[in-house]
């Protein structure tokens, strides 16, 4: 239905095709205009992960030497040797036409202020990285009123990432959605599904297998794929189906 939020898992190229089809059906523009403020590790990693998607990506970076490094590393990204804290620079680059403005520098105040400026110029969605926990909490409380979609806290992200490893010795909780959980579990040596094809396993109702990791190779499981010991299986499960899934995978 229009307005539904879909969570997708799969090969990056296939995901892009699927997203484009979904957006075309809803009448949305297929090419996102993304501006990143800060060419450090956060900015570089973000641009690198988005580079293969159908996006126009620009990075604001003040340091000329770093700009040259980014130009050499990123093929489909425009590197701007400019200061995004300058409203004149933002207007010159038509930041108001951007779909996303993401501020990822080491200075929280600059990240917040540039997002406010971008919003005032017309940018649809603004996201600042906030390093200080008290700042992040404050932005979570009233950020939307100021035009900030969400505040990203590296500290909180790290905490959540670490906490998933201590959820249980049988599984890791990766993400919670409304009514379902994305969990990861390794196939134990006592599991009865070892050596079976995916289609041969009687998976519980309300459980969808979304990914299978063989060593360092991840893939979307097909019906004829074989499940091996120590494989990591990723599944979307409703709470009532989690116990049955774990009984199959890690009894």
mmCIF file of N, CA and C in Angstrom, residues 18-135:
data_model
loop_
_atom_site.group_PDB
_atom_site.id
_atom_site.type_symbol
_atom_site.label_atom_id
_atom_site.label_comp_id
_atom_site.label_asym_id
_atom_site.label_seq_id
_atom_site.Cartn_x
_atom_site.Cartn_y
_atom_site.Cartn_z
ATOM 1 N N UNK A 18 15.108 -3.062 -6.826
ATOM 2 C CA UNK A 18 13.822 -3.190 -6.140
ATOM 3 C C UNK A 18 13.337 -1.846 -5.616
ATOM 4 N N UNK A 19 14.249 -1.085 -5.020
ATOM 5 C CA UNK A 19 13.885 0.235 -4.497
ATOM 6 C C UNK A 19 13.392 1.139 -5.616
ATOM 7 N N UNK A 20 14.072 1.095 -6.761
ATOM 8 C CA UNK A 20 13.673 1.930 -7.892
ATOM 9 C C UNK A 20 12.275 1.564 -8.368
ATOM 10 N N UNK A 21 11.970 0.269 -8.379
ATOM 11 C CA UNK A 21 10.633 -0.171 -8.798
ATOM 12 C C UNK A 21 9.575 0.290 -7.801
ATOM 13 N N UNK A 22 9.890 0.163 -6.507
ATOM 14 C CA UNK A 22 8.934 0.595 -5.486
ATOM 15 C C UNK A 22 8.688 2.095 -5.554
ATOM 16 N N UNK A 23 9.755 2.861 -5.745
ATOM 17 C CA UNK A 23 9.617 4.311 -5.811
ATOM 18 C C UNK A 23 8.880 4.742 -7.066
ATOM 19 N N UNK A 24 9.121 4.046 -8.172
ATOM 20 C CA UNK A 24 8.444 4.391 -9.423
ATOM 21 C C UNK A 24 6.948 4.183 -9.289
ATOM 22 N N UNK A 25 6.575 3.121 -8.598
ATOM 23 C CA UNK A 25 5.156 2.837 -8.428
ATOM 24 C C UNK A 25 4.476 3.861 -7.534
ATOM 25 N N UNK A 26 5.240 4.445 -6.608
ATOM 26 C CA UNK A 26 4.631 5.434 -5.715
ATOM 27 C C UNK A 26 4.761 6.849 -6.249
ATOM 28 N N UNK A 27 5.379 6.967 -7.430
ATOM 29 C CA UNK A 27 5.505 8.272 -8.054
ATOM 30 C C UNK A 27 6.637 9.113 -7.523
ATOM 31 N N UNK A 28 7.568 8.516 -6.750
ATOM 32 C CA UNK A 28 8.675 9.278 -6.177
ATOM 33 C C UNK A 28 9.828 9.382 -7.160
ATOM 34 N N UNK A 29 10.627 10.412 -6.978
ATOM 35 C CA UNK A 29 11.819 10.598 -7.788
ATOM 36 C C UNK A 29 12.781 9.458 -7.521
ATOM 37 N N UNK A 30 13.367 8.908 -8.586
ATOM 38 C CA UNK A 30 14.233 7.754 -8.436
ATOM 39 C C UNK A 30 15.651 8.153 -8.025
ATOM 40 N N UNK A 31 16.037 9.383 -8.242
ATOM 41 C CA UNK A 31 17.416 9.793 -7.963
ATOM 42 C C UNK A 31 17.443 10.738 -6.766
ATOM 43 N N UNK A 32 18.042 10.277 -5.666
ATOM 44 C CA UNK A 32 18.111 11.100 -4.463
ATOM 45 C C UNK A 32 19.302 12.046 -4.530
ATOM 46 N N UNK A 33 19.097 13.232 -4.010
ATOM 47 C CA UNK A 33 20.130 14.261 -3.959
ATOM 48 C C UNK A 33 20.624 14.334 -2.515
ATOM 49 N N UNK A 34 21.855 13.871 -2.272
ATOM 50 C CA UNK A 34 22.382 13.735 -0.913
ATOM 51 C C UNK A 34 23.617 14.611 -0.731
ATOM 52 N N UNK A 35 23.621 15.391 0.335
ATOM 53 C CA UNK A 35 24.770 16.232 0.668
ATOM 54 C C UNK A 35 25.319 15.790 2.019
ATOM 55 N N UNK A 36 26.628 15.560 2.076
ATOM 56 C CA UNK A 36 27.300 15.150 3.307
ATOM 57 C C UNK A 36 28.257 16.257 3.734
ATOM 58 N N UNK A 37 28.144 16.684 4.974
ATOM 59 C CA UNK A 37 29.062 17.694 5.512
ATOM 60 C C UNK A 37 30.110 16.984 6.359
ATOM 61 N N UNK A 38 31.343 16.960 5.867
ATOM 62 C CA UNK A 38 32.426 16.299 6.588
ATOM 63 C C UNK A 38 32.992 15.145 5.784
ATOM 64 N N UNK A 39 34.270 15.241 5.445
ATOM 65 C CA UNK A 39 34.904 14.202 4.640
ATOM 66 C C UNK A 39 35.796 13.277 5.435
ATOM 67 N N UNK A 40 35.539 13.159 6.743
ATOM 68 C CA UNK A 40 36.304 12.233 7.580
ATOM 69 C C UNK A 40 35.862 10.797 7.351
ATOM 70 N N UNK A 41 36.141 9.936 8.321
ATOM 71 C CA UNK A 41 35.813 8.517 8.157
ATOM 72 C C UNK A 41 34.310 8.283 8.036
ATOM 73 N N UNK A 42 33.512 9.017 8.831
ATOM 74 C CA UNK A 42 32.059 8.858 8.740
ATOM 75 C C UNK A 42 31.558 9.255 7.352
ATOM 76 N N UNK A 43 31.990 10.421 6.897
ATOM 77 C CA UNK A 43 31.538 10.902 5.595
ATOM 78 C C UNK A 43 31.987 10.006 4.464
ATOM 79 N N UNK A 44 33.243 9.571 4.518
ATOM 80 C CA UNK A 44 33.767 8.687 3.482
ATOM 81 C C UNK A 44 33.016 7.359 3.453
ATOM 82 N N UNK A 45 32.832 6.741 4.615
ATOM 83 C CA UNK A 45 32.144 5.447 4.678
ATOM 84 C C UNK A 45 30.708 5.550 4.190
ATOM 85 N N UNK A 46 30.036 6.633 4.570
ATOM 86 C CA UNK A 46 28.654 6.833 4.136
ATOM 87 C C UNK A 46 28.580 6.992 2.625
ATOM 88 N N UNK A 47 29.441 7.832 2.076
ATOM 89 C CA UNK A 47 29.447 8.045 0.625
ATOM 90 C C UNK A 47 29.792 6.763 -0.113
ATOM 91 N N UNK A 48 30.735 6.014 0.414
ATOM 92 C CA UNK A 48 31.142 4.759 -0.220
ATOM 93 C C UNK A 48 29.989 3.760 -0.254
ATOM 94 N N UNK A 49 29.215 3.695 0.830
ATOM 95 C CA UNK A 49 28.094 2.757 0.884
ATOM 96 C C UNK A 49 26.952 3.170 -0.038
ATOM 97 N N UNK A 50 26.839 4.471 -0.319
ATOM 98 C CA UNK A 50 25.756 4.975 -1.173
ATOM 99 C C UNK A 50 26.160 5.099 -2.635
ATOM 100 N N UNK A 51 27.460 4.957 -2.905
ATOM 101 C CA UNK A 51 27.986 5.267 -4.232
ATOM 102 C C UNK A 51 27.375 4.408 -5.333
ATOM 103 N N UNK A 52 27.053 3.149 -5.021
ATOM 104 C CA UNK A 52 26.519 2.256 -6.046
ATOM 105 C C UNK A 52 25.021 2.454 -6.271
ATOM 106 N N UNK A 53 24.392 3.282 -5.425
ATOM 107 C CA UNK A 53 22.966 3.539 -5.563
ATOM 108 C C UNK A 53 22.731 4.680 -6.548
ATOM 109 N N UNK A 54 21.473 4.821 -6.914
ATOM 110 C CA UNK A 54 21.116 5.851 -7.884
ATOM 111 C C UNK A 54 20.953 7.185 -7.160
ATOM 112 N N UNK A 55 22.091 7.764 -6.748
ATOM 113 C CA UNK A 55 22.082 8.999 -5.968
ATOM 114 C C UNK A 55 23.055 10.012 -6.554
ATOM 115 N N UNK A 56 22.739 11.276 -6.344
ATOM 116 C CA UNK A 56 23.716 12.334 -6.575
ATOM 117 C C UNK A 56 24.297 12.680 -5.211
ATOM 118 N N UNK A 57 25.596 12.457 -5.027
ATOM 119 C CA UNK A 57 26.228 12.630 -3.720
ATOM 120 C C UNK A 57 27.282 13.726 -3.787
ATOM 121 N N UNK A 58 27.220 14.653 -2.833
ATOM 122 C CA UNK A 58 28.236 15.699 -2.710
ATOM 123 C C UNK A 58 28.760 15.715 -1.277
ATOM 124 N N UNK A 59 30.066 15.941 -1.141
ATOM 125 C CA UNK A 59 30.684 16.044 0.180
ATOM 126 C C UNK A 59 31.316 17.423 0.343
ATOM 127 N N UNK A 60 30.945 18.120 1.411
ATOM 128 C CA UNK A 60 31.614 19.365 1.798
ATOM 129 C C UNK A 60 32.817 19.011 2.669
ATOM 130 N N UNK A 61 33.996 19.434 2.277
ATOM 131 C CA UNK A 61 35.201 19.202 3.082
ATOM 132 C C UNK A 61 36.116 20.413 2.955
ATOM 133 N N UNK A 62 36.512 20.974 4.100
ATOM 134 C CA UNK A 62 37.340 22.191 4.103
ATOM 135 C C UNK A 62 38.800 21.930 3.743
ATOM 136 N N UNK A 63 39.327 20.780 4.141
ATOM 137 C CA UNK A 63 40.746 20.496 3.950
ATOM 138 C C UNK A 63 41.025 20.081 2.506
ATOM 139 N N UNK A 64 41.843 20.855 1.817
ATOM 140 C CA UNK A 64 42.112 20.608 0.394
ATOM 141 C C UNK A 64 42.810 19.272 0.163
ATOM 142 N N UNK A 65 43.727 18.921 1.050
ATOM 143 C CA UNK A 65 44.445 17.649 0.902
ATOM 144 C C UNK A 65 43.497 16.466 1.057
ATOM 145 N N UNK A 66 42.596 16.565 2.028
ATOM 146 C CA UNK A 66 41.609 15.501 2.221
ATOM 147 C C UNK A 66 40.664 15.426 1.025
ATOM 148 N N UNK A 67 40.331 16.559 0.441
ATOM 149 C CA UNK A 67 39.485 16.576 -0.757
ATOM 150 C C UNK A 67 40.119 15.763 -1.880
ATOM 151 N N UNK A 68 41.421 15.917 -2.057
ATOM 152 C CA UNK A 68 42.116 15.175 -3.106
ATOM 153 C C UNK A 68 42.089 13.677 -2.811
ATOM 154 N N UNK A 69 42.264 13.307 -1.538
ATOM 155 C CA UNK A 69 42.204 11.895 -1.157
ATOM 156 C C UNK A 69 40.830 11.313 -1.468
ATOM 157 N N UNK A 70 39.786 12.055 -1.120
ATOM 158 C CA UNK A 70 38.423 11.586 -1.369
ATOM 159 C C UNK A 70 38.139 11.480 -2.861
ATOM 160 N N UNK A 71 38.647 12.420 -3.628
ATOM 161 C CA UNK A 71 38.467 12.385 -5.084
ATOM 162 C C UNK A 71 39.085 11.128 -5.672
ATOM 163 N N UNK A 72 40.233 10.725 -5.143
ATOM 164 C CA UNK A 72 40.904 9.516 -5.627
ATOM 165 C C UNK A 72 40.169 8.244 -5.203
ATOM 166 N N UNK A 73 39.496 8.297 -4.053
ATOM 167 C CA UNK A 73 38.860 7.098 -3.499
ATOM 168 C C UNK A 73 37.424 6.894 -3.976
ATOM 169 N N UNK A 74 36.732 7.983 -4.278
ATOM 170 C CA UNK A 74 35.312 7.907 -4.620
ATOM 171 C C UNK A 74 35.093 8.318 -6.072
ATOM 172 N N UNK A 75 34.528 7.413 -6.847
ATOM 173 C CA UNK A 75 34.384 7.644 -8.287
ATOM 174 C C UNK A 75 33.177 8.499 -8.633
ATOM 175 N N UNK A 76 32.044 8.190 -8.014
ATOM 176 C CA UNK A 76 30.780 8.826 -8.403
ATOM 177 C C UNK A 76 30.293 9.853 -7.383
ATOM 178 N N UNK A 77 31.231 10.496 -6.697
ATOM 179 C CA UNK A 77 30.892 11.478 -5.671
ATOM 180 C C UNK A 77 31.585 12.802 -5.991
ATOM 181 N N UNK A 78 30.847 13.893 -5.866
ATOM 182 C CA UNK A 78 31.423 15.223 -6.084
ATOM 183 C C UNK A 78 31.983 15.752 -4.768
ATOM 184 N N UNK A 79 33.271 16.090 -4.766
ATOM 185 C CA UNK A 79 33.926 16.600 -3.564
ATOM 186 C C UNK A 79 34.047 18.115 -3.670
ATOM 187 N N UNK A 80 33.496 18.821 -2.692
ATOM 188 C CA UNK A 80 33.514 20.282 -2.682
ATOM 189 C C UNK A 80 34.469 20.781 -1.610
ATOM 190 N N UNK A 81 35.488 21.505 -2.008
ATOM 191 C CA UNK A 81 36.406 22.117 -1.048
ATOM 192 C C UNK A 81 35.758 23.417 -0.555
ATOM 193 N N UNK A 82 34.852 23.260 0.408
ATOM 194 C CA UNK A 82 34.051 24.398 0.868
ATOM 195 C C UNK A 82 33.616 24.166 2.308
ATOM 196 N N UNK A 83 33.154 25.228 2.941
ATOM 197 C CA UNK A 83 32.730 25.195 4.339
ATOM 198 C C UNK A 83 31.210 25.271 4.418
ATOM 199 N N UNK A 84 30.585 24.190 4.860
ATOM 200 C CA UNK A 84 29.123 24.151 4.918
ATOM 201 C C UNK A 84 28.557 25.005 6.043
ATOM 202 N N UNK A 85 29.404 25.479 6.955
ATOM 203 C CA UNK A 85 28.885 26.377 7.992
ATOM 204 C C UNK A 85 28.624 27.775 7.441
ATOM 205 N N UNK A 86 29.077 28.021 6.225
ATOM 206 C CA UNK A 86 28.832 29.307 5.564
ATOM 207 C C UNK A 86 27.515 29.235 4.797
ATOM 208 N N UNK A 87 26.565 30.059 5.174
ATOM 209 C CA UNK A 87 25.270 30.063 4.498
ATOM 210 C C UNK A 87 25.422 30.446 3.030
ATOM 211 N N UNK A 88 26.408 31.282 2.731
ATOM 212 C CA UNK A 88 26.646 31.683 1.341
ATOM 213 C C UNK A 88 27.082 30.483 0.502
ATOM 214 N N UNK A 89 27.963 29.647 1.072
ATOM 215 C CA UNK A 89 28.419 28.441 0.368
ATOM 216 C C UNK A 89 27.252 27.483 0.137
ATOM 217 N N UNK A 90 26.383 27.356 1.126
ATOM 218 C CA UNK A 90 25.242 26.452 1.006
ATOM 219 C C UNK A 90 24.275 26.934 -0.074
ATOM 220 N N UNK A 91 24.051 28.237 -0.108
ATOM 221 C CA UNK A 91 23.163 28.784 -1.132
ATOM 222 C C UNK A 91 23.758 28.600 -2.522
ATOM 223 N N UNK A 92 25.078 28.796 -2.620
ATOM 224 C CA UNK A 92 25.747 28.660 -3.915
ATOM 225 C C UNK A 92 25.622 27.242 -4.455
ATOM 226 N N UNK A 93 25.643 26.250 -3.555
ATOM 227 C CA UNK A 93 25.537 24.850 -3.965
ATOM 228 C C UNK A 93 24.090 24.353 -3.993
ATOM 229 N N UNK A 94 23.142 25.262 -3.822
ATOM 230 C CA UNK A 94 21.709 24.930 -3.896
ATOM 231 C C UNK A 94 21.342 23.793 -2.946
ATOM 232 N N UNK A 95 21.803 23.918 -1.699
ATOM 233 C CA UNK A 95 21.539 22.881 -0.706
ATOM 234 C C UNK A 95 20.039 22.719 -0.456
ATOM 235 N N UNK A 96 19.288 23.777 -0.655
ATOM 236 C CA UNK A 96 17.845 23.688 -0.456
ATOM 237 C C UNK A 96 17.160 22.704 -1.375
ATOM 238 N N UNK A 97 17.808 22.347 -2.485
ATOM 239 C CA UNK A 97 17.225 21.378 -3.417
ATOM 240 C C UNK A 97 17.540 19.936 -3.034
ATOM 241 N N UNK A 98 18.366 19.736 -2.009
ATOM 242 C CA UNK A 98 18.782 18.383 -1.628
ATOM 243 C C UNK A 98 17.654 17.639 -0.921
ATOM 244 N N UNK A 99 17.642 16.329 -1.100
ATOM 245 C CA UNK A 99 16.696 15.485 -0.361
ATOM 246 C C UNK A 99 17.201 15.230 1.057
ATOM 247 N N UNK A 100 18.514 15.020 1.175
ATOM 248 C CA UNK A 100 19.116 14.733 2.476
ATOM 249 C C UNK A 100 20.344 15.615 2.698
ATOM 250 N N UNK A 101 20.461 16.158 3.907
ATOM 251 C CA UNK A 101 21.684 16.831 4.343
ATOM 252 C C UNK A 101 22.134 16.110 5.602
ATOM 253 N N UNK A 102 23.324 15.518 5.551
ATOM 254 C CA UNK A 102 23.816 14.696 6.657
ATOM 255 C C UNK A 102 25.138 15.279 7.141
ATOM 256 N N UNK A 103 25.164 15.759 8.379
ATOM 257 C CA UNK A 103 26.351 16.411 8.936
ATOM 258 C C UNK A 103 27.093 15.439 9.846
ATOM 259 N N UNK A 104 28.344 15.128 9.493
ATOM 260 C CA UNK A 104 29.064 14.057 10.189
ATOM 261 C C UNK A 104 30.454 14.496 10.666
ATOM 262 N N UNK A 105 30.636 15.781 10.960
ATOM 263 C CA UNK A 105 31.943 16.241 11.431
ATOM 264 C C UNK A 105 32.123 15.865 12.906
ATOM 265 N N UNK A 106 33.293 16.192 13.455
ATOM 266 C CA UNK A 106 33.574 15.904 14.863
ATOM 267 C C UNK A 106 32.991 16.955 15.801
ATOM 268 N N UNK A 107 32.443 18.028 15.246
ATOM 269 C CA UNK A 107 31.941 19.137 16.070
ATOM 270 C C UNK A 107 30.412 19.120 16.082
ATOM 271 N N UNK A 108 29.835 18.763 17.222
ATOM 272 C CA UNK A 108 28.381 18.635 17.336
ATOM 273 C C UNK A 108 27.653 19.921 16.971
ATOM 274 N N UNK A 109 28.164 21.037 17.469
ATOM 275 C CA UNK A 109 27.490 22.315 17.222
ATOM 276 C C UNK A 109 27.420 22.628 15.732
ATOM 277 N N UNK A 110 28.508 22.369 15.011
ATOM 278 C CA UNK A 110 28.509 22.604 13.563
ATOM 279 C C UNK A 110 27.522 21.680 12.861
ATOM 280 N N UNK A 111 27.449 20.447 13.322
ATOM 281 C CA UNK A 111 26.523 19.493 12.709
ATOM 282 C C UNK A 111 25.075 19.946 12.871
ATOM 283 N N UNK A 112 24.735 20.389 14.074
ATOM 284 C CA UNK A 112 23.363 20.835 14.334
ATOM 285 C C UNK A 112 23.053 22.114 13.564
ATOM 286 N N UNK A 113 23.948 23.092 13.622
ATOM 287 C CA UNK A 113 23.681 24.382 12.987
ATOM 288 C C UNK A 113 23.583 24.263 11.464
ATOM 289 N N UNK A 114 24.438 23.450 10.861
ATOM 290 C CA UNK A 114 24.350 23.301 9.404
ATOM 291 C C UNK A 114 23.058 22.597 9.003
ATOM 292 N N UNK A 115 22.597 21.675 9.847
ATOM 293 C CA UNK A 115 21.313 21.025 9.560
ATOM 294 C C UNK A 115 20.166 22.028 9.644
ATOM 295 N N UNK A 116 20.221 22.908 10.633
ATOM 296 C CA UNK A 116 19.190 23.944 10.754
ATOM 297 C C UNK A 116 19.222 24.882 9.551
ATOM 298 N N UNK A 117 20.425 25.228 9.109
ATOM 299 C CA UNK A 117 20.554 26.090 7.933
ATOM 300 C C UNK A 117 20.021 25.389 6.689
ATOM 301 N N UNK A 118 20.378 24.107 6.537
ATOM 302 C CA UNK A 118 19.916 23.355 5.369
ATOM 303 C C UNK A 118 18.396 23.267 5.354
ATOM 304 N N UNK A 119 17.808 23.034 6.526
ATOM 305 C CA UNK A 119 16.346 22.958 6.607
ATOM 306 C C UNK A 119 15.709 24.295 6.242
ATOM 307 N N UNK A 120 16.309 25.381 6.710
ATOM 308 C CA UNK A 120 15.758 26.706 6.409
ATOM 309 C C UNK A 120 15.830 27.024 4.919
ATOM 310 N N UNK A 121 16.788 26.399 4.228
ATOM 311 C CA UNK A 121 16.930 26.615 2.787
ATOM 312 C C UNK A 121 16.010 25.710 1.972
ATOM 313 N N UNK A 122 15.428 24.693 2.633
ATOM 314 C CA UNK A 122 14.476 23.846 1.932
ATOM 315 C C UNK A 122 14.824 22.381 1.836
ATOM 316 N N UNK A 123 15.950 21.939 2.418
ATOM 317 C CA UNK A 123 16.309 20.521 2.386
ATOM 318 C C UNK A 123 15.233 19.698 3.083
ATOM 319 N N UNK A 124 14.855 18.576 2.474
ATOM 320 C CA UNK A 124 13.743 17.779 3.002
ATOM 321 C C UNK A 124 14.083 17.110 4.330
ATOM 322 N N UNK A 125 15.224 16.416 4.369
ATOM 323 C CA UNK A 125 15.573 15.627 5.550
ATOM 324 C C UNK A 125 16.991 15.972 6.014
ATOM 325 N N UNK A 126 17.129 16.300 7.290
ATOM 326 C CA UNK A 126 18.434 16.681 7.845
ATOM 327 C C UNK A 126 18.782 15.757 9.014
ATOM 328 N N UNK A 127 20.001 15.235 8.994
ATOM 329 C CA UNK A 127 20.438 14.310 10.035
ATOM 330 C C UNK A 127 21.840 14.695 10.515
ATOM 331 N N UNK A 128 21.980 15.126 11.762
ATOM 332 C CA UNK A 128 23.306 15.418 12.303
ATOM 333 C C UNK A 128 23.842 14.251 13.132
ATOM 334 N N UNK A 129 25.149 14.044 13.086
ATOM 335 C CA UNK A 129 25.805 13.143 14.026
ATOM 336 C C UNK A 129 26.055 13.939 15.304
ATOM 337 N N UNK A 130 25.643 13.374 16.444
ATOM 338 C CA UNK A 130 25.814 14.030 17.740
ATOM 339 C C UNK A 130 26.658 13.114 18.626
ATOM 340 N N UNK A 131 27.832 13.573 19.010
ATOM 341 C CA UNK A 131 28.741 12.738 19.797
ATOM 342 C C UNK A 131 28.407 12.767 21.285
ATOM 343 N N UNK A 132 27.973 13.904 21.802
ATOM 344 C CA UNK A 132 27.658 14.021 23.226
ATOM 345 C C UNK A 132 26.277 13.452 23.515
ATOM 346 N N UNK A 133 26.212 12.569 24.509
ATOM 347 C CA UNK A 133 24.959 11.887 24.815
ATOM 348 C C UNK A 133 23.860 12.864 25.215
ATOM 349 N N UNK A 134 24.201 13.911 25.995
ATOM 350 C CA UNK A 134 23.171 14.858 26.431
ATOM 351 C C UNK A 134 22.624 15.662 25.257
ATOM 352 N N UNK A 135 23.479 15.999 24.299
ATOM 353 C CA UNK A 135 23.014 16.691 23.101
ATOM 354 C C UNK A 135 22.083 15.786 22.294
#
